[in-house]
Every structure is written in structure tokens, then in C-alpha cells.
Short mmCIF file of C-alpha atoms and ligand atoms in Angstrom, two decimals:
data_model
loop_
_atom_site.label_atom_id
_atom_site.label_comp_id
_atom_site.label_asym_id
_atom_site.label_seq_id
_atom_site.Cartn_x
_atom_site.Cartn_y
_atom_site.Cartn_z
CA MET A 1 141.28 84.10 84.70
CA LEU A 2 138.50 86.48 83.82
CA LYS A 3 139.09 88.45 80.68
CA LEU A 4 137.12 91.31 79.16
CA GLU A 5 137.91 92.10 75.56
CA LYS A 6 136.78 95.37 74.05
CA ILE A 7 133.52 95.27 75.96
CA SER A 8 131.07 98.03 75.11
CA LYS A 9 127.64 98.62 76.50
CA VAL A 10 125.02 100.86 74.97
CA TYR A 11 121.72 101.48 76.70
CA SER A 12 118.85 102.49 74.46
CA THR A 13 116.06 104.34 76.13
CA GLY A 14 113.50 105.56 73.67
CA TYR A 15 115.27 107.26 70.82
CA LYS A 16 118.25 108.12 72.97
CA LYS A 17 121.33 105.94 73.28
CA VAL A 18 123.76 106.03 76.18
CA GLN A 19 127.20 104.57 75.73
CA ALA A 20 127.84 103.39 79.28
CA LEU A 21 131.06 101.49 78.53
CA GLN A 22 133.44 101.73 75.62
CA ASP A 23 136.11 99.22 74.62
CA ILE A 24 136.87 97.93 78.08
CA SER A 25 139.73 95.44 77.96
CA VAL A 26 140.98 94.06 81.24
CA GLU A 27 141.99 90.78 82.85
CA PHE A 28 141.49 89.73 86.44
CA ARG A 29 143.58 87.32 88.49
CA LYS A 30 142.23 84.38 90.39
CA SER A 31 142.69 86.25 93.63
CA GLU A 32 143.18 89.94 94.09
CA PHE A 33 141.38 92.91 95.57
CA VAL A 34 140.45 95.24 92.76
CA CYS A 35 138.90 98.61 93.51
CA ILE A 36 137.15 100.43 90.73
CA LEU A 37 137.12 104.19 91.15
CA GLY A 38 135.40 106.81 89.10
CA PRO A 39 132.85 109.60 89.30
CA SER A 40 129.15 108.89 89.42
CA GLY A 41 127.72 107.87 86.06
CA CYS A 42 131.03 106.75 84.57
CA GLY A 43 129.89 103.15 84.17
CA LYS A 44 131.10 101.36 87.33
CA THR A 45 127.83 99.64 88.14
CA THR A 46 127.32 98.71 84.51
CA LEU A 47 130.76 97.10 84.43
CA LEU A 48 130.09 95.16 87.61
CA ASN A 49 126.71 93.97 86.35
CA LEU A 50 128.26 92.76 83.11
CA ILE A 51 130.99 90.90 84.96
CA GLY A 52 128.35 89.36 87.22
CA GLY A 53 126.16 88.27 84.35
CA LEU A 54 123.28 90.46 85.50
CA ASP A 55 123.36 92.37 82.26
CA ARG A 56 124.65 91.72 78.72
CA TYR A 57 127.41 93.51 76.89
CA THR A 58 126.53 95.03 73.54
CA THR A 59 129.80 94.20 71.76
CA GLY A 60 133.10 92.59 72.70
CA ASP A 61 133.62 89.41 74.66
CA MET A 62 134.06 88.22 78.18
CA GLN A 63 136.05 85.04 78.65
CA ILE A 64 135.87 82.83 81.70
CA ASP A 65 138.93 80.59 81.85
CA ARG A 66 139.52 81.20 78.16
CA VAL A 67 135.97 80.24 77.22
CA SER A 68 134.01 82.91 75.41
CA THR A 69 130.63 83.85 76.87
CA ARG A 70 129.41 85.13 73.54
CA LYS A 71 127.42 81.98 72.92
CA TYR A 72 126.23 81.61 76.50
CA LYS A 73 122.61 80.58 76.80
CA PRO A 74 120.44 81.90 79.63
CA ARG A 75 121.03 78.72 81.62
CA ASP A 76 124.80 79.09 81.28
CA TRP A 77 124.49 82.55 82.76
CA ASP A 78 122.27 81.14 85.52
CA SER A 79 124.87 78.64 86.40
CA TYR A 80 127.64 81.24 86.31
CA ARG A 81 125.71 83.59 88.57
CA ASN A 82 124.81 80.85 90.97
CA HIS A 83 128.13 79.17 91.36
CA THR A 84 130.80 81.59 90.32
CA VAL A 85 129.79 85.03 91.52
CA GLY A 86 128.46 86.56 94.70
CA PHE A 87 127.05 90.07 94.93
CA VAL A 88 127.09 92.65 97.66
CA PHE A 89 125.16 95.87 97.22
CA GLN A 90 125.23 99.20 98.94
CA ASN A 91 121.72 98.74 100.29
CA TYR A 92 122.25 95.16 101.48
CA HIS A 93 119.09 93.87 99.79
CA LEU A 94 118.20 91.54 102.61
CA ILE A 95 114.71 90.15 102.86
CA PRO A 96 113.27 92.16 105.74
CA HIS A 97 110.92 89.65 107.30
CA GLN A 98 113.28 86.69 107.14
CA SER A 99 115.79 85.99 109.85
CA VAL A 100 119.48 86.55 109.30
CA LEU A 101 119.96 82.82 109.05
CA SER A 102 117.18 82.34 106.48
CA ASN A 103 118.53 85.17 104.39
CA VAL A 104 121.85 83.40 104.02
CA GLU A 105 120.48 79.88 103.90
CA MET A 106 118.28 80.75 100.98
CA ALA A 107 121.22 81.25 98.64
CA LEU A 108 122.12 77.60 99.28
CA ILE A 109 118.63 76.21 98.99
CA LEU A 110 118.37 77.97 95.66
CA SER A 111 121.37 76.07 94.43
CA GLY A 112 119.79 72.81 95.43
CA MET A 113 121.15 72.10 98.90
CA LYS A 114 118.99 70.37 101.50
CA LYS A 115 117.52 72.55 104.20
CA ASN A 116 119.42 71.26 107.25
CA GLU A 117 122.73 71.14 105.44
CA ALA A 118 122.12 74.65 104.15
CA GLN A 119 121.30 75.82 107.63
CA LYS A 120 124.51 74.42 109.07
CA ARG A 121 126.65 75.95 106.42
CA ALA A 122 124.92 79.33 106.60
CA ALA A 123 125.37 79.41 110.37
CA LYS A 124 129.04 78.60 109.96
CA VAL A 125 129.70 81.42 107.53
CA LEU A 126 127.70 83.88 109.65
CA THR A 127 129.65 82.86 112.71
CA ALA A 128 132.91 83.37 110.89
CA LEU A 129 131.76 86.90 110.15
CA GLY A 130 131.02 87.56 113.80
CA LEU A 131 127.27 87.17 113.59
CA GLY A 132 126.95 83.86 115.41
CA ASN A 133 124.70 85.36 118.07
CA GLN A 134 122.45 87.24 115.66
CA LEU A 135 121.10 84.33 113.63
CA GLU A 136 117.47 84.67 114.59
CA LYS A 137 117.28 88.44 114.38
CA LYS A 138 115.53 90.26 111.58
CA PRO A 139 117.62 92.58 109.41
CA ALA A 140 115.94 95.68 110.84
CA GLU A 141 117.26 94.80 114.28
CA LEU A 142 120.84 95.00 113.06
CA SER A 143 123.17 97.91 112.47
CA GLY A 144 124.22 98.87 108.95
CA GLY A 145 127.58 97.18 109.35
CA GLN A 146 125.95 93.99 110.60
CA MET A 147 123.47 93.98 107.73
CA GLN A 148 126.31 94.36 105.28
CA ARG A 149 128.09 91.44 106.94
CA VAL A 150 124.95 89.33 106.49
CA ALA A 151 124.93 90.34 102.83
CA ILE A 152 128.57 89.33 102.54
CA ALA A 153 127.82 86.01 104.22
CA ARG A 154 125.02 85.43 101.73
CA ALA A 155 127.31 86.24 98.84
CA LEU A 156 130.06 83.95 100.14
CA VAL A 157 128.05 80.99 101.35
CA ASN A 158 128.08 79.36 97.92
CA SER A 159 131.88 79.73 97.86
CA PRO A 160 131.91 81.70 94.64
CA GLY A 161 135.25 82.42 92.99
CA ILE A 162 134.33 86.03 92.38
CA LEU A 163 132.85 88.52 94.82
CA LEU A 164 131.40 91.67 93.32
CA ALA A 165 130.61 94.59 95.57
CA ASP A 166 128.93 97.79 94.43
CA GLU A 167 129.74 100.55 96.91
CA PRO A 168 129.33 98.20 99.87
CA THR A 169 130.46 100.85 102.31
CA GLY A 170 128.47 103.64 100.69
CA ALA A 171 125.88 103.69 103.46
CA LEU A 172 128.24 103.08 106.36
CA ASP A 173 130.24 105.34 108.66
CA SER A 174 134.00 105.25 108.36
CA GLU A 175 134.65 102.97 111.30
CA THR A 176 132.16 100.36 110.10
CA SER A 177 133.49 100.74 106.56
CA ILE A 178 136.90 99.68 107.80
CA GLN A 179 135.45 96.50 109.30
CA ILE A 180 133.83 95.65 105.98
CA MET A 181 137.03 96.42 104.08
CA ASP A 182 138.99 94.16 106.42
CA ILE A 183 136.58 91.33 105.66
CA LEU A 184 136.74 91.92 101.92
CA ALA A 185 140.54 92.06 102.02
CA GLU A 186 140.55 88.73 103.84
CA VAL A 187 138.18 87.26 101.26
CA ALA A 188 140.41 88.55 98.48
CA LYS A 189 143.30 86.40 99.67
CA LYS A 190 141.63 83.43 98.08
CA ARG A 191 139.21 84.97 95.64
CA LEU A 192 138.78 87.68 93.12
CA VAL A 193 137.08 90.63 94.78
CA ILE A 194 136.00 93.50 92.57
CA MET A 195 134.65 96.43 94.46
CA VAL A 196 133.24 99.70 93.23
CA THR A 197 133.78 102.63 95.53
CA HIS A 198 133.60 106.38 95.74
CA ASN A 199 136.20 106.45 98.43
CA PRO A 200 139.79 106.69 97.11
CA GLU A 201 141.32 106.50 100.61
CA LEU A 202 139.73 103.15 101.35
CA ALA A 203 140.80 101.93 97.91
CA GLN A 204 144.40 103.07 98.45
CA LYS A 205 144.56 101.41 101.80
CA TYR A 206 143.04 98.04 101.01
CA ALA A 207 143.08 97.29 97.31
CA THR A 208 145.88 95.38 95.67
CA ARG A 209 144.93 96.99 92.41
CA ILE A 210 143.07 100.17 91.48
CA ILE A 211 141.32 100.70 88.18
CA ARG A 212 140.04 104.14 87.35
CA ILE A 213 137.17 104.69 84.95
CA LEU A 214 136.09 107.86 83.27
CA ASP A 215 133.22 108.20 80.78
CA GLY A 216 132.99 104.47 80.21
CA LYS A 217 136.69 103.94 79.59
CA ILE A 218 139.52 102.65 81.73
CA VAL A 219 141.95 105.49 82.26
CA SER A 220 144.40 103.79 84.57
CA ASP A 221 145.19 100.41 86.07
CA THR A 222 147.80 100.10 88.80
CA ARG A 223 148.53 96.43 88.32
CA PRO A 224 147.55 94.97 84.94
CA VAL A 225 148.07 91.26 84.37
CA THR A 226 151.53 90.59 82.87
CA GLU A 227 152.36 88.40 79.90
CA GLU A 228 154.14 86.01 82.25
CA GLU A 229 151.09 85.63 84.50
CA ARG A 230 148.90 85.14 81.49
CA ASN A 231 151.06 82.25 80.26
CA LYS A 232 151.13 80.72 83.68
CA ALA A 233 147.35 80.81 83.92
CA LYS A 234 146.93 79.17 80.57
CA LYS A 235 145.83 75.84 81.90
CA THR A 236 144.13 76.77 85.14
CA ARG A 237 140.41 76.68 85.70
CA ASP A 238 139.79 79.46 88.14
CA PHE A 239 136.17 80.37 87.71
CA SER A 240 134.53 77.81 85.48
CA ALA A 241 131.03 76.99 86.58
CA ARG A 242 130.72 73.83 88.58
CA GLY A 243 127.14 72.79 88.22
CA LYS A 244 123.65 73.59 87.19
CA THR A 245 121.16 75.54 89.16
CA SER A 246 118.92 72.94 90.58
CA MET A 247 115.66 73.71 92.10
CA SER A 248 112.28 72.28 91.43
CA PHE A 249 109.52 74.47 90.22
CA PHE A 250 107.52 73.88 93.35
CA ALA A 251 110.36 74.59 95.64
CA ALA A 252 110.79 77.89 93.89
CA LEU A 253 107.10 78.51 94.02
CA GLY A 254 106.95 77.89 97.73
CA LEU A 255 109.97 80.00 98.31
CA SER A 256 108.98 83.00 96.34
CA PHE A 257 105.55 83.08 97.90
CA SER A 258 106.62 82.56 101.45
CA ASN A 259 109.24 85.21 100.95
CA LEU A 260 107.02 87.75 99.42
CA LEU A 261 103.68 87.20 101.03
CA THR A 262 103.99 87.23 104.74
CA LYS A 263 101.38 89.75 105.55
CA LYS A 264 98.10 88.19 104.67
CA GLY A 265 95.11 90.37 104.54
CA ARG A 266 93.65 93.39 103.03
CA SER A 267 96.68 95.50 102.33
CA LEU A 268 97.24 96.84 98.89
CA LEU A 269 100.75 95.55 99.15
CA THR A 270 99.55 91.97 99.15
CA ALA A 271 97.90 92.41 95.82
CA PHE A 272 101.05 93.75 94.32
CA ALA A 273 103.26 91.23 96.01
CA GLY A 274 101.04 88.54 94.57
CA SER A 275 101.73 89.67 91.08
CA ILE A 276 105.37 90.13 91.88
CA GLY A 277 105.39 86.59 93.23
CA ILE A 278 104.63 85.33 89.77
CA ILE A 279 107.54 87.25 88.34
CA GLY A 280 109.52 86.08 91.32
CA ILE A 281 109.16 82.43 90.47
CA ALA A 282 110.66 82.81 87.05
CA LEU A 283 113.42 84.97 88.38
CA ILE A 284 114.23 83.03 91.47
CA LEU A 285 114.56 79.97 89.32
CA SER A 286 117.11 81.69 87.20
CA LEU A 287 118.98 83.98 89.56
CA SER A 288 119.92 83.83 93.14
CA ASN A 289 121.30 86.99 94.63
CA GLY A 290 120.50 89.25 91.76
CA ALA A 291 116.87 88.24 91.76
CA ARG A 292 116.13 89.72 95.10
CA ASN A 293 117.64 92.94 93.98
CA PHE A 294 115.49 92.88 90.91
CA ILE A 295 112.32 91.94 92.72
CA SER A 296 112.73 94.70 95.23
CA GLN A 297 113.22 97.00 92.28
CA VAL A 298 109.98 95.82 90.69
CA GLN A 299 108.24 96.24 93.99
CA GLN A 300 109.57 99.74 94.31
CA ASN A 301 108.63 100.68 90.78
CA THR A 302 105.12 99.42 91.21
CA LEU A 303 104.62 101.15 94.50
CA SER A 304 105.96 104.51 93.52
CA GLY A 305 103.27 104.54 90.86
CA TYR A 306 100.63 103.73 93.45
CA PRO A 307 101.69 105.27 96.71
CA LEU A 308 99.54 104.78 99.76
CA VAL A 309 98.02 108.09 100.67
CA ILE A 310 96.80 108.88 104.15
CA GLU A 311 94.77 112.01 104.53
CA GLN A 312 93.65 114.03 107.47
CA ASP A 313 89.97 113.64 106.70
CA THR A 314 88.60 110.18 106.35
CA SER A 315 86.52 111.07 103.36
CA GLY A 316 86.48 107.83 101.50
CA LEU A 317 83.63 106.69 99.38
CA SER A 318 85.35 103.34 99.19
CA GLY A 319 84.87 102.89 102.92
CA VAL A 320 81.18 103.53 102.54
CA VAL A 321 80.86 101.14 99.64
CA ASN A 322 82.86 98.47 101.44
CA ASN A 323 80.74 98.83 104.46
CA LEU A 324 77.59 98.54 102.45
CA MET A 325 78.89 95.50 100.65
CA THR A 326 79.95 93.59 103.74
CA GLN A 327 76.67 94.42 105.38
CA THR A 328 74.80 93.04 102.42
CA GLU A 329 76.91 89.91 102.41
CA ASN A 330 76.37 89.30 106.08
CA ALA A 331 72.71 89.95 105.74
CA GLN A 332 72.21 87.27 103.17
CA GLY A 333 71.01 83.94 104.43
CA ASP A 334 70.38 85.11 107.94
CA TYR A 335 66.98 86.71 107.96
CA SER A 336 66.31 86.55 111.64
CA GLU A 337 69.26 88.66 112.69
CA ALA A 338 69.98 90.77 109.69
CA PRO A 339 71.69 93.98 110.80
CA SER A 340 70.11 97.16 109.75
CA ILE A 341 71.74 97.92 106.46
CA VAL A 342 70.23 101.35 106.25
CA TYR A 343 71.43 102.34 109.68
CA ASN A 344 74.96 101.12 109.07
CA PHE A 345 75.11 102.72 105.69
CA ALA A 346 74.02 106.01 107.10
CA SER A 347 76.49 105.85 109.94
CA SER A 348 79.35 104.92 107.65
CA ILE A 349 78.58 107.89 105.48
CA LYS A 350 78.57 110.03 108.55
CA GLU A 351 81.89 108.61 109.64
CA ALA A 352 83.29 109.02 106.19
CA SER A 353 82.55 112.68 106.08
CA SER A 354 83.31 113.71 109.59
CA GLY A 355 86.21 111.60 110.78
CA LYS A 356 89.65 112.96 111.43
CA VAL A 357 92.79 110.89 111.50
CA ASP A 358 95.12 111.35 114.43
CA LEU A 359 97.93 112.53 112.22
CA SER A 360 100.54 113.32 114.82
CA GLY A 361 100.16 109.86 116.33
CA LEU A 362 100.34 108.35 112.90
CA LYS A 363 103.41 110.34 111.97
CA LYS A 364 105.14 109.17 115.08
CA PHE A 365 104.22 105.58 114.30
CA VAL A 366 105.42 105.86 110.70
CA GLU A 367 108.73 107.29 111.83
CA THR A 368 109.46 104.97 114.69
CA ASP A 369 107.93 101.57 113.96
CA LYS A 370 110.79 99.32 112.97
CA GLU A 371 108.74 96.66 111.26
CA LEU A 372 106.98 99.27 109.19
CA GLN A 373 110.26 100.87 108.17
CA THR A 374 111.32 97.74 106.38
CA HIS A 375 108.30 97.95 104.09
CA ILE A 376 108.48 101.61 103.27
CA SER A 377 110.53 103.10 100.48
CA ALA A 378 109.67 106.71 101.05
CA VAL A 379 107.42 108.93 103.07
CA ALA A 380 106.38 112.41 102.07
CA TYR A 381 104.28 114.90 103.96
CA ASP A 382 102.29 117.65 102.42
CA TYR A 383 100.13 120.26 104.00
CA GLY A 384 97.38 120.40 101.43
CA LEU A 385 98.55 123.72 100.11
CA ASN A 386 97.73 124.15 96.47
CA LEU A 387 99.78 126.30 94.21
CA ASP A 388 97.81 128.95 92.41
CA ILE A 389 99.31 128.83 88.98
CA TYR A 390 97.96 130.62 85.98
CA ALA A 391 98.78 130.22 82.34
CA LYS A 392 98.16 132.32 79.31
CA ASP A 393 96.54 130.19 76.63
CA PRO A 394 97.20 130.62 72.89
CA ASN A 395 94.20 132.93 72.63
CA GLY A 396 95.69 135.20 75.24
CA GLU A 397 93.14 134.20 77.88
CA ILE A 398 94.51 133.85 81.40
CA VAL A 399 93.45 130.47 82.72
CA PHE A 400 93.84 128.78 86.05
CA SER A 401 96.37 126.11 85.34
CA ASP A 402 94.36 123.13 86.44
CA ILE A 403 91.85 121.19 84.42
CA LEU A 404 89.79 120.50 87.51
CA SER A 405 88.97 124.12 88.11
CA MET A 406 88.02 124.49 84.49
CA LEU A 407 85.63 121.57 84.78
CA LYS A 408 84.24 123.08 87.93
CA THR A 409 83.44 126.45 86.47
CA ASP A 410 82.11 125.20 83.17
CA TYR A 411 80.57 121.83 83.90
CA GLN A 412 79.88 121.58 87.60
CA ASN A 413 76.14 121.24 87.19
CA LEU A 414 76.31 118.81 84.35
CA LEU A 415 78.85 116.56 86.01
CA GLU A 416 77.30 116.57 89.43
CA THR A 417 73.84 115.84 88.11
CA ARG A 418 75.21 112.95 86.18
CA TYR A 419 77.70 111.49 88.61
CA GLY A 420 76.58 112.86 91.92
CA LYS A 421 77.98 115.46 94.27
CA ILE A 422 80.88 113.22 95.08
CA PHE A 423 82.28 113.59 91.56
CA PHE A 424 84.78 116.35 92.24
CA ASP A 425 85.96 114.73 95.45
CA LEU A 426 86.83 111.55 93.65
CA LEU A 427 88.67 113.20 90.81
CA ASN A 428 92.24 113.71 91.67
CA THR A 429 93.82 115.40 88.75
CA GLN A 430 96.44 117.44 90.40
CA THR A 431 98.58 118.98 87.72
CA TRP A 432 101.26 120.42 89.94
CA LYS A 433 102.85 118.10 92.42
CA GLU A 434 105.74 118.38 94.74
CA LEU A 435 108.48 115.92 93.81
CA LEU A 436 109.05 113.22 96.38
CA PRO A 437 111.88 114.65 98.46
CA GLY A 438 114.91 112.50 99.22
CA GLU A 439 116.25 111.38 102.53
CA ASN A 440 118.81 113.42 104.46
CA GLY A 441 117.67 116.65 102.93
CA GLU A 442 118.23 115.65 99.33
CA LEU A 443 116.04 117.46 96.88
CA ILE A 444 114.67 114.47 94.98
CA HIS A 445 114.11 110.92 96.12
CA ASP A 446 116.13 108.15 94.52
CA ILE A 447 112.92 106.41 93.52
CA ILE A 448 112.17 109.27 91.15
CA LEU A 449 115.75 109.52 89.93
CA ASP A 450 115.82 105.80 89.22
CA GLN A 451 112.63 105.73 87.28
CA TYR A 452 112.78 108.69 85.02
CA ASP A 453 115.24 109.80 82.41
CA VAL A 454 115.91 113.40 81.64
CA VAL A 455 114.87 113.81 78.04
CA TYR A 456 115.69 117.47 77.87
CA GLY A 457 117.33 119.90 80.25
CA ARG A 458 118.45 118.65 83.66
CA TRP A 459 117.13 117.58 87.04
CA PRO A 460 116.04 120.44 89.30
CA GLU A 461 118.73 121.75 91.57
CA ALA A 462 116.66 124.06 93.70
CA SER A 463 113.23 123.79 95.24
CA ASP A 464 111.74 126.53 93.07
CA GLU A 465 112.34 124.75 89.78
CA VAL A 466 109.79 122.75 87.84
CA MET A 467 109.90 119.63 85.70
CA LEU A 468 107.51 118.44 83.07
CA PHE A 469 106.89 114.71 83.17
CA VAL A 470 106.13 113.15 79.84
CA GLY A 471 104.66 109.74 79.12
CA LYS A 472 106.43 106.64 77.89
CA ASP A 473 106.73 107.77 74.30
CA ASN A 474 107.34 111.37 75.26
CA THR A 475 103.64 112.08 75.14
CA ILE A 476 102.04 115.06 76.84
CA SER A 477 98.33 114.87 77.62
CA ASP A 478 95.96 117.57 76.46
CA THR A 479 95.10 118.46 80.04
CA LEU A 480 98.75 119.11 80.69
CA LEU A 481 99.09 121.13 77.51
CA TYR A 482 96.17 123.17 78.79
CA SER A 483 97.87 123.64 82.12
CA ILE A 484 100.99 125.08 80.59
CA GLY A 485 99.09 127.30 78.23
CA LEU A 486 99.76 125.46 74.99
CA LYS A 487 96.18 124.41 74.33
CA SER A 488 93.40 126.94 74.52
CA ARG A 489 90.53 126.74 76.91
CA ALA A 490 88.16 127.14 74.00
CA GLU A 491 89.56 124.09 72.26
CA LEU A 492 89.39 121.86 75.32
CA SER A 493 85.93 123.12 76.14
CA GLY A 494 84.87 122.27 72.60
CA VAL A 495 86.08 118.71 72.97
CA LEU A 496 84.34 118.29 76.30
CA THR A 497 81.05 119.78 75.18
CA ALA A 498 81.06 117.65 72.07
CA SER A 499 81.65 114.49 74.01
CA PHE A 500 79.04 115.27 76.66
CA HIS A 501 76.49 115.88 73.95
CA ARG A 502 77.32 112.71 72.12
CA GLU A 503 76.92 110.77 75.33
CA SER A 504 73.55 112.18 76.15
CA LEU A 505 72.12 111.39 72.74
P1 ADP B 601 128.09 104.50 87.96
O1 ADP B 601 127.79 103.21 88.65
O2 ADP B 601 129.53 104.69 87.65
O3 ADP B 601 127.53 105.67 88.68
P2 ADP B 601 126.36 103.47 85.88
O4 ADP B 601 127.08 102.27 85.42
O5 ADP B 601 125.21 103.25 86.79
O6 ADP B 601 127.39 104.48 86.54
O7 ADP B 601 125.85 104.28 84.62
C1 ADP B 601 126.66 104.62 83.52
C2 ADP B 601 125.85 105.36 82.49
O8 ADP B 601 124.89 104.49 81.91
C3 ADP B 601 125.07 106.54 83.05
O9 ADP B 601 125.08 107.55 82.07
C4 ADP B 601 123.70 105.98 83.24
O10 ADP B 601 122.75 107.01 83.13
C5 ADP B 601 123.59 104.99 82.12
N1 ADP B 601 122.73 103.86 82.48
C6 ADP B 601 122.93 102.97 83.48
N2 ADP B 601 121.95 102.04 83.51
C7 ADP B 601 121.10 102.37 82.52
C8 ADP B 601 119.87 101.79 82.03
N3 ADP B 601 119.36 100.69 82.56
N4 ADP B 601 119.27 102.39 80.98
C9 ADP B 601 119.80 103.49 80.44
N5 ADP B 601 120.94 104.08 80.83
C10 ADP B 601 121.59 103.53 81.85
MG1 MG B 602 126.79 102.86 90.50
#
């Protein structure tokens, strides 16, 4: 039996603490279909993550077959995650460029099984879930329901005693949801299935037990474990871990790199994926299903900080520099046929300043290319319209709310003489930005919601509202203070002038 005893979870972000769960006490049977219901933010995901060993409780205890996990070491958790629990997420978390079969097989290879044995077993589970003829397809070629079935196959292939599902039907239509629920109900005949859902009808129809949560507390439980059942289960070993995670360092190395770095070449993504690969090794060694979730999270976090921007004009100094550099490289050591560096440099500058990108063709490609879709977290379009926003500074002066325009009026000559005419083109200090809009007409993209906390006030609810983004320790830069009229133009000018003078001495 799985027993939670007065489990509490407090998240600390900065100086703020969030009590996500409070005194949760509950026991789960060896096999039952538990649905957890509750409004968004009440702590459902937190609870599931704690049960799955993806996160740690702050106080209380979780007992697995009467053994406390309080003294669990990281490797005990590894073993528990690998052998005892399987996860299914709302967004499937399949590896996009791996086949259906590889996606499932990997869970087995990570727990030390040989490749051909793993392949056989993965194929068997996939076939049982009706995917026998889809083994070689890539996730993007499947429907949502099929992808979720692959994810379920991956979660089940290790034969875990516990299946945890966080809103697995959240992204599916009602008909497909029913298929998934049927599968989970079948699984729950022999295992413990704990599923978080928003949908009370599905819960009513399929669950053998419904637990409702509100503000981090259990408010109702339709079928708590009885004293009699508890006594009966006293000697059973339902969920105890069966073995260690076994995988050699090199196997993990090979895996994480082949999984993460398929596209060789110049793309920015490769550079990031490379660094993620390093993190990946450590994680893949320690987690199986959860790791991929985490890695994709890291990937997402990194990329939302450095989005790829495609502009209408191909005005890129970097292109010119690149061109010059490759020309120079090629030219070395081959005197007889050295290309004309000057000519190429000149033409690349010309290209750089006059080229136009075929944006409508590109837009079509971005929206329809299936392979590309799997690598993209979000796409936003803007029309290069700048907001004209003015602020009144502490001295009562009306200033254009953008540090760039201030630099332009006061220091254009100085800066351009020193850094060249290109200076202002390279600087991209846009103070006011449109928030990345969400999919399906939502105001804000999940990427933003996931990565920022509201320190004061609330998220915007209409498109004419503004937010102020602060730094990690709630810092606000002086340029931003200038933009909202809290720092005077005179003061900022003073700082700039002083520093320019110091430099030129
Ligand atoms: P649910 O899944 O029911 O929507 P969650 O378990 O995700 O809710 O969140 C419960 C509460 O804990 C929310 O207030 C949420 O903001 C907070 N929370 C969740 N994860 C974190 C985290 N990593 N750091 C800080 N707060 C968190
Ligand atoms: Mg949740």
C-alpha cells in the first residue's frame, strides 16, 4: 500500500512562500482507479509529483509498503521512479525525432534491458494498445489520442505498480478521451492508477474512487481505505522497488546525445542542445520518464530567453562578418585561386542591406511543416509597429519612454563616431514588448506563465494591460526606471556623460 501521512509542500520562490499542499493524509490500494479533482492551482500536480518521486515533500512522510521514504537517498528515489511508477502527461512528452518504437523502448534500455529484448517488449505493449502498425512512425505523424497511447505504452512497459497521469485527456477531444479512459480503467484492474483531471464527468464514469482537493487540502474522498483493508495489507509488498537503475555512463552518454542532437549543423538549437545534453546525461542516469519532461522544460526555458527572430529585411552584420571570415579562411593556403575577398565582402554588405525575406512563404512553411512543428514551442508575429509611449520624469520633463531614443538625440554623434553607423541597428533595447500570445486565442503563452511568478498584482486579463518584468532578485534596471518615469533624464544623462568621458581619457 502507498500511504501519505500529513504531507505538506511549501514552495519558496524568492521571499515568497507558497503552501501547495497541507497535511495530506491518504492511503492507496494496490489496484484502483483514483481520480483527483480540483480547480487549477489547488495542488494536484504537486501531489502527483510527490507521489511519483519527482519532487520532495517538505514535511510529513510517504510510506511504500510500510517503509518510510523519509530517509530515502537519491538512488532509492531513482529506483522507485524507474521500477515502481510510470508517468503520463497531458502533453505526451514524446521525443519528436524518435520513432514510436524507440520512444517506448528507451524506457526499458534505461532500466538496463538489452536492445533486442527491449524492442520486442516495447512492440508487444504498443500492439496491445492498438499501435502495432504505427511502430516506425514519428510522433508528429500520429493523432493526439495515438500519441497519448504511445505515452501510456512507455509508462507501462516497465510494468510499474503505479501509473500516474496528469490530465492525460486535457488536450484530447471527448471521443478520444473516452478511449484513453477505457485503457486507464483496464490498467487499473491490476495496478494503482492515480489520475488528475479537470473533467468531473469522466471521473464519475470511470474512477473507482474520487478525491477532491481544494487549496492544498483533501476535502472529500469517496472510498477511503478501511481499517479491515489496512490490516489485510499488512504483510503484502505491493510497490516495493525491485531493482537498481542500471545503465552505464557511456550508454547514457550515447543515448542522451543521440536523442538530443539529431540535427547537426549550424543551428542555434544545436548549441543549446549540446549544453542540455550534458545536463541530460546526469538526469537520464537518474530518471527515466521524468527526465524527458525535465529536459524539454530546460530546453523550453533556454529558448524562450533566446528566441529565433526572423525579420523582413536581411540586415545582419553577422552575415557580413561570417562571409568575410569564411572567405578569409578559404583564401588561406591557396594563393593561386584565392577568391576576391573585397568583392565578396562588398556584395555581402549589399545583400545584407537590401535583401528581403519572402515572409508569406516563410509563414506558410512555419505553419505547415510537420517536422518543424515538433521543434517549435511558440511562434509570434509582429508588424514592426512601435508604441509611442511617453513618461513624465521626476523633474516634470516629458520624455520618450525608450532609452534608445534618448541615446539617439543626445549621443548619436558620439556613439556613431566611436562604434560606427551600425551602432543603433545592432542595439535592440526595446522597452515595450508585446507578450508572447498563447495558442487558441489565449492572451499569454504558457511559456511565459510557466517561467514568471506574479510578485505583485495579477496577470493581464485584457490586451490593453501592461506588466513590469523584474529581474531575478526583483531588480529593475535604470533604463527601465527611466522608461516609466521614475529616474530623470538628467540623472541618466549625467551617468552616461561621465562614463563616456572617463573612457575617452
Ligand atoms: P494544479 O496542478 O492543481 O493546478 P499545482 O500543483 O501545479 O496545481 O500548484 C499548486 C500551487 O503551488 C500553485 O499555487 C502553484 O502556483 C504553486 N507551485 C507549483 N509549482 C511550483 C513551483 N515549482 N514553485 C513555486 N510554486 C509552485
Ligand atoms: Mg496541474
